[in-house]
mmCIF file with all atom_site columns, C-alpha atoms in Angstrom:
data_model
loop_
_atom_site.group_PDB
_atom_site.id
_atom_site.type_symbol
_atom_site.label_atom_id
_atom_site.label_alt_id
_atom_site.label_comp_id
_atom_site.label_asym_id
_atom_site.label_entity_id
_atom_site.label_seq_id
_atom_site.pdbx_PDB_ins_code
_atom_site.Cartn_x
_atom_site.Cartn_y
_atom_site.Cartn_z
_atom_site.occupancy
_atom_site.B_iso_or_equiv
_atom_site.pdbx_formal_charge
_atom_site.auth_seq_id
_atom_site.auth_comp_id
_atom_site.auth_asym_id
_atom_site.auth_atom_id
_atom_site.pdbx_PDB_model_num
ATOM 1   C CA . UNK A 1 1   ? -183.943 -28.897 -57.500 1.00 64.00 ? 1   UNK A CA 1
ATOM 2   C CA . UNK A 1 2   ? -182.877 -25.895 -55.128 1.00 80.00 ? 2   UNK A CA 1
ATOM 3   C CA . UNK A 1 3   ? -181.813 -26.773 -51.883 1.00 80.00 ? 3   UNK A CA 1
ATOM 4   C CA . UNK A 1 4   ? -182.876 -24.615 -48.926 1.00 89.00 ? 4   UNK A CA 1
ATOM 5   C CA . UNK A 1 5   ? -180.268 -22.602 -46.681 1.00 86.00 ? 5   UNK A CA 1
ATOM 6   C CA . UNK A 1 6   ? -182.123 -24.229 -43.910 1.00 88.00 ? 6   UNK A CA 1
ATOM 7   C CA . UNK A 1 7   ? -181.962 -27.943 -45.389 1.00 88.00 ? 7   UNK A CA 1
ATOM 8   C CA . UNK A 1 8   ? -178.490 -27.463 -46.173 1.00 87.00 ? 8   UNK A CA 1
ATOM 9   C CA . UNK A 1 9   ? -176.908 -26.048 -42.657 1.00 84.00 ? 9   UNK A CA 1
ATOM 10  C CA . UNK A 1 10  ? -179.489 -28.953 -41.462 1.00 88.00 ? 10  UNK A CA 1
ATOM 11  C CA . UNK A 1 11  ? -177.627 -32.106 -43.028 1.00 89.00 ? 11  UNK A CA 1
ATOM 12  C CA . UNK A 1 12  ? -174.119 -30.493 -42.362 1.00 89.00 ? 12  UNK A CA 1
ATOM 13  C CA . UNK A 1 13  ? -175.036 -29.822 -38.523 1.00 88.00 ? 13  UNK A CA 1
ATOM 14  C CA . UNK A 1 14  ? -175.947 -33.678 -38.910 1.00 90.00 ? 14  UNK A CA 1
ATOM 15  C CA . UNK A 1 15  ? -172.613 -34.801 -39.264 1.00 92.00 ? 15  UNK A CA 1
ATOM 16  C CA . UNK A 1 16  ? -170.806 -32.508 -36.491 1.00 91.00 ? 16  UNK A CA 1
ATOM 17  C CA . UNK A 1 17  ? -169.247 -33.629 -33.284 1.00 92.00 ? 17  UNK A CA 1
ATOM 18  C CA . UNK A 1 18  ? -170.628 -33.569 -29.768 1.00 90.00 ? 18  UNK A CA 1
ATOM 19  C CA . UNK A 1 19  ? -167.887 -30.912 -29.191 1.00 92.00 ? 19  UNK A CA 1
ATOM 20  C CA . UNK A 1 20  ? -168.718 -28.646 -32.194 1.00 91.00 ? 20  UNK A CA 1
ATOM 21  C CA . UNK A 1 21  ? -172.202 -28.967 -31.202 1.00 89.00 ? 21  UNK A CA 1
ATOM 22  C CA . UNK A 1 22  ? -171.520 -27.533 -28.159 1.00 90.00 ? 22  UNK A CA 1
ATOM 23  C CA . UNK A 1 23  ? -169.345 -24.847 -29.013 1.00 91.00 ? 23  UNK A CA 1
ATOM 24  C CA . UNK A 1 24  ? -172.076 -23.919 -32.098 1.00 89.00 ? 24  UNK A CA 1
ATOM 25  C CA . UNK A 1 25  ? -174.705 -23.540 -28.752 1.00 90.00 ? 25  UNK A CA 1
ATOM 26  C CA . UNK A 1 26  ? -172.541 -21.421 -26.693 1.00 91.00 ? 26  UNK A CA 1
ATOM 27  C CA . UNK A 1 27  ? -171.674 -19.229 -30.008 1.00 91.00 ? 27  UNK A CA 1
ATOM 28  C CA . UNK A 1 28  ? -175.682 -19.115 -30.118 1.00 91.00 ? 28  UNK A CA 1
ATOM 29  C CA . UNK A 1 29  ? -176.188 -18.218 -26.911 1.00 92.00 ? 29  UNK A CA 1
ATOM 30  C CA . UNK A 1 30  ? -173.453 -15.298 -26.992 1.00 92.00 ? 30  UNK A CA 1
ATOM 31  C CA . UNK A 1 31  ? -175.063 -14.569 -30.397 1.00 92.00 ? 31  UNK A CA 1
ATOM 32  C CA . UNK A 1 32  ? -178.123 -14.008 -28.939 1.00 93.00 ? 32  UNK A CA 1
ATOM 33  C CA . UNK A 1 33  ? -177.840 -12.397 -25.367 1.00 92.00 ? 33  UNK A CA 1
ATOM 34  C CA . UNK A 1 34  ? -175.680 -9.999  -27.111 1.00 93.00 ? 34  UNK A CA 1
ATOM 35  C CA . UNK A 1 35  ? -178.178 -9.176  -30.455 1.00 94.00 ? 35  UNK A CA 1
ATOM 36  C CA . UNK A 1 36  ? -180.700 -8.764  -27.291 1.00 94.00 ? 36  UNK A CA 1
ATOM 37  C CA . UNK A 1 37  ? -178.800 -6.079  -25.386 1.00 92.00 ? 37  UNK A CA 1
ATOM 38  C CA . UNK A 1 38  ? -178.248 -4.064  -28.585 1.00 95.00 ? 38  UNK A CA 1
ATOM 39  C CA . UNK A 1 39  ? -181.975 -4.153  -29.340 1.00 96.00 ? 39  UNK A CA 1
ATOM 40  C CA . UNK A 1 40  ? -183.158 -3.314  -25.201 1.00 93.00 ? 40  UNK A CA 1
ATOM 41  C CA . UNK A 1 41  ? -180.744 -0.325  -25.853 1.00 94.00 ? 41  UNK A CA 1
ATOM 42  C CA . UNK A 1 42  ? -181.810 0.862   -28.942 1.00 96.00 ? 42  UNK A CA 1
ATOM 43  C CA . UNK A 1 43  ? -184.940 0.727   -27.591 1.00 96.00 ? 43  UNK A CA 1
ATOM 44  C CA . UNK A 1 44  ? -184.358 2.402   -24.456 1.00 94.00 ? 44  UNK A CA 1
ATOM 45  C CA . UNK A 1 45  ? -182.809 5.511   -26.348 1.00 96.00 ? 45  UNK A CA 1
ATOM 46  C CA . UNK A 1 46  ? -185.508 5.591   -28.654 1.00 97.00 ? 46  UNK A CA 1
ATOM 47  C CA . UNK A 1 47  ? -188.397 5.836   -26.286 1.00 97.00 ? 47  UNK A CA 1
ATOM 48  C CA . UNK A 1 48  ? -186.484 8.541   -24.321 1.00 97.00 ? 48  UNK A CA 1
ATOM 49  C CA . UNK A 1 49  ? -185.589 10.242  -27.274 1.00 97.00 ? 49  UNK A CA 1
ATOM 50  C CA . UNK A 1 50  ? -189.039 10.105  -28.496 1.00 97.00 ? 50  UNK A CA 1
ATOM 51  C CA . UNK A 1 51  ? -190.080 11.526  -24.536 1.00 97.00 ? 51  UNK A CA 1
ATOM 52  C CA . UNK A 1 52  ? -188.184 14.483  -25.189 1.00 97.00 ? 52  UNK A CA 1
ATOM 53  C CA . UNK A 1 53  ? -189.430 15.028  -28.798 1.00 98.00 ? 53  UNK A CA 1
ATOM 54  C CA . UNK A 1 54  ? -186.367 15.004  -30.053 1.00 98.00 ? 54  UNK A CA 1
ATOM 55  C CA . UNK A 1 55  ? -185.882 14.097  -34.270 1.00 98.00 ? 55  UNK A CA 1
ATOM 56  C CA . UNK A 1 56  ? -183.161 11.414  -34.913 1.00 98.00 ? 56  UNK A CA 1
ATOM 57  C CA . UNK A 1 57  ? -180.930 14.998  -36.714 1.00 98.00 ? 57  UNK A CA 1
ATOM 58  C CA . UNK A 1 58  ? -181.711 16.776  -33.434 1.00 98.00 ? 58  UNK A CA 1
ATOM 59  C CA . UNK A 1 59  ? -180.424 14.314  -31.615 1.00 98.00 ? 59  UNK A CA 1
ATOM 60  C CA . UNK A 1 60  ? -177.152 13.886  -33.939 1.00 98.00 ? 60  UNK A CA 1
ATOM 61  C CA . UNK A 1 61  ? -176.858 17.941  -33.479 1.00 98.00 ? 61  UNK A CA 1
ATOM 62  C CA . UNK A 1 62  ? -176.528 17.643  -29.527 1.00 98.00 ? 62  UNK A CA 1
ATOM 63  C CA . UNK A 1 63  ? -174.424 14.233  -29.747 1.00 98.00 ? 63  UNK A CA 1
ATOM 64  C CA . UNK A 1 64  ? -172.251 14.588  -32.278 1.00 98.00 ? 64  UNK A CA 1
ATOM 65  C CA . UNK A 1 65  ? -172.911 11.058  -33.600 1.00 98.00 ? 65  UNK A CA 1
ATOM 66  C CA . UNK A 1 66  ? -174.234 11.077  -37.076 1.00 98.00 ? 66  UNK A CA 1
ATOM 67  C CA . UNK A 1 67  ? -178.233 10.375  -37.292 1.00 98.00 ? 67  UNK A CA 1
ATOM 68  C CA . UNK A 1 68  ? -177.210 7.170   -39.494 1.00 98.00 ? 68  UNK A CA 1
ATOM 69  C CA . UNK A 1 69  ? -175.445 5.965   -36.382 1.00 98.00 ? 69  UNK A CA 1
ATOM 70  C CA . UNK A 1 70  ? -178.535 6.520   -34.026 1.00 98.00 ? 70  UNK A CA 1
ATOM 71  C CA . UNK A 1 71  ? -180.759 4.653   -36.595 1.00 98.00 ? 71  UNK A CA 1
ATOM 72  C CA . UNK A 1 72  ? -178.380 2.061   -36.383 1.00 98.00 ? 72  UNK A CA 1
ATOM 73  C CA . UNK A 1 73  ? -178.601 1.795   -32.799 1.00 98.00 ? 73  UNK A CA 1
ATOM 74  C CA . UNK A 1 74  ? -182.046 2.103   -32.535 1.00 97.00 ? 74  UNK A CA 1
ATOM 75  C CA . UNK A 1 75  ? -182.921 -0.436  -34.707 1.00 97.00 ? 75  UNK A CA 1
ATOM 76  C CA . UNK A 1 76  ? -180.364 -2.849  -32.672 1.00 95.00 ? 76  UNK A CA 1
ATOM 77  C CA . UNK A 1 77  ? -178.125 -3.249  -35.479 1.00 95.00 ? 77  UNK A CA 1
ATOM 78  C CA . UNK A 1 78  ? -175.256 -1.435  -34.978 1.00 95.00 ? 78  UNK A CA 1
ATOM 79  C CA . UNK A 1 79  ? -172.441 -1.870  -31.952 1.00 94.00 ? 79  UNK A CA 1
ATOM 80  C CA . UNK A 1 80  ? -171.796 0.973   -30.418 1.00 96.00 ? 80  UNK A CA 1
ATOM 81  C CA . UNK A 1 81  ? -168.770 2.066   -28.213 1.00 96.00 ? 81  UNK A CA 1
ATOM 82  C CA . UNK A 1 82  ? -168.749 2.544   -25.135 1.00 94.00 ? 82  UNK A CA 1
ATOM 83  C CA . UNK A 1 83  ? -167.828 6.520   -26.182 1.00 96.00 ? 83  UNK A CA 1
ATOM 84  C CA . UNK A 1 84  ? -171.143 6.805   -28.542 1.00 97.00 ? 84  UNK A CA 1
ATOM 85  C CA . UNK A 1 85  ? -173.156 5.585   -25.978 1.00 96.00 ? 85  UNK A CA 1
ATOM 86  C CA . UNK A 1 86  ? -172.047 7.992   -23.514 1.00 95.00 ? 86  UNK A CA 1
ATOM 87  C CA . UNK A 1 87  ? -172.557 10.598  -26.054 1.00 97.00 ? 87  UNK A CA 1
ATOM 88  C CA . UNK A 1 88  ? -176.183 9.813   -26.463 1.00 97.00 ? 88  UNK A CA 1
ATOM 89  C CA . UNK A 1 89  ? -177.028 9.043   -22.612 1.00 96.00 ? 89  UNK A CA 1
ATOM 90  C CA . UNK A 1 90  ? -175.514 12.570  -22.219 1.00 96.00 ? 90  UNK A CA 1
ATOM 91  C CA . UNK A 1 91  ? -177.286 14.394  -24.894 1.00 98.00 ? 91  UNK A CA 1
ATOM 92  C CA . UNK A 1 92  ? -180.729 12.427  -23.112 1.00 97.00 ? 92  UNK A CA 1
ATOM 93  C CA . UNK A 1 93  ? -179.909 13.444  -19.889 1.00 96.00 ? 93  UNK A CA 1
ATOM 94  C CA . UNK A 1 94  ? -179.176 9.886   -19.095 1.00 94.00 ? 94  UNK A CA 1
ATOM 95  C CA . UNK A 1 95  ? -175.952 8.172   -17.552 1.00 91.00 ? 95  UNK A CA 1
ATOM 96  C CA . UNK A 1 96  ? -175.152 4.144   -17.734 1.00 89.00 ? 96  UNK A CA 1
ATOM 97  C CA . UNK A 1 97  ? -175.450 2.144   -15.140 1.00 87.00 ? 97  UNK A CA 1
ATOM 98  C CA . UNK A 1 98  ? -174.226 -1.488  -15.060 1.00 83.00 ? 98  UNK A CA 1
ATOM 99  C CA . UNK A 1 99  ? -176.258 -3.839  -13.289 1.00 82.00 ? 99  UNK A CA 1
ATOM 100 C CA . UNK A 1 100 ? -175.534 -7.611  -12.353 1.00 83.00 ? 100 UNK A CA 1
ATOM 101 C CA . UNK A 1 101 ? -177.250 -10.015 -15.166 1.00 74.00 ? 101 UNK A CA 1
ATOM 102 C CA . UNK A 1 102 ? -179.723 -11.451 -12.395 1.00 69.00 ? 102 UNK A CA 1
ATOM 103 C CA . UNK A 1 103 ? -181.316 -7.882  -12.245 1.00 50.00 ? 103 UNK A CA 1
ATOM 104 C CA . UNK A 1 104 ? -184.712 -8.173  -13.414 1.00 50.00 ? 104 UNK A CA 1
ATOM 105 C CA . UNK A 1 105 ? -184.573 -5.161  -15.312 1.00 51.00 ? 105 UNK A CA 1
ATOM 106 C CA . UNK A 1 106 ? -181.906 -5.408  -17.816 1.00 48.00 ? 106 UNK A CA 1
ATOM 107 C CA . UNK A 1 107 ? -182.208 -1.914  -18.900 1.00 49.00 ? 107 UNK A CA 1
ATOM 108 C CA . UNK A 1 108 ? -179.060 0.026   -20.127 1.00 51.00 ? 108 UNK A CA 1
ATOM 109 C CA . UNK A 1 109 ? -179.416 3.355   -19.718 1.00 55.00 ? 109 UNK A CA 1
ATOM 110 C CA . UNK A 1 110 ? -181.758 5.325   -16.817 1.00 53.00 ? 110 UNK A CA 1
ATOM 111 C CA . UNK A 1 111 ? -183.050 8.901   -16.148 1.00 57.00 ? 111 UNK A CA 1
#
């Protein structure tokens, strides 16, 4: 009988520590605050993209980061630099703002 990925990470989480376990949840919670900022910005450049009826290649033209990149990004898979990013805000006629993590709107990039 197969066991499951889930079943198996399961019984071997059983047997950690009260430490590990806490260092697994803050690794989580990183994990995941930071998956969620790449996928608010790929999101963000994608709608504004899409605003200006610009093609993923169009956009790549006027950036200079390849379109494979900017699929990447938009699809919240990639990690961009601080240097790509720029290049895109620019080429959106956007700029990045930093805001403090209490902001309601934890958008990256603005108009």
């Amino acid at each position: 009988m197969t066991t499951s990925f889930e079943d198996y990470a399961s019984r071997r989480k059983s047997r950690w520590s009260a430490g590990q376990r806490a260092a697994y949840e803050v690794a989580e919670q990183v994990f995941t605050d930071e998956r969620e900022s790449h996928l608010a910005l790929g999101a963000d450049l994608a709608a504004r993209r899409n605003e200006l009826n610009l093609s993923q290649p169009r956009l790549a033209e006027l950036s200079g980061v390849q379109q494979s990149e900017i699929s990447r990004i938009e699809r919240g898979v990639a990690n961009p630099t601080l240097s790509t990013i720029d290049r895109l805000s620019r080429a959106l006629g956007l700029r990045v703002v930093l805001t403090t993590s209490e902001a309601p709107d934890r958008h990256h990039v603005s108009a």
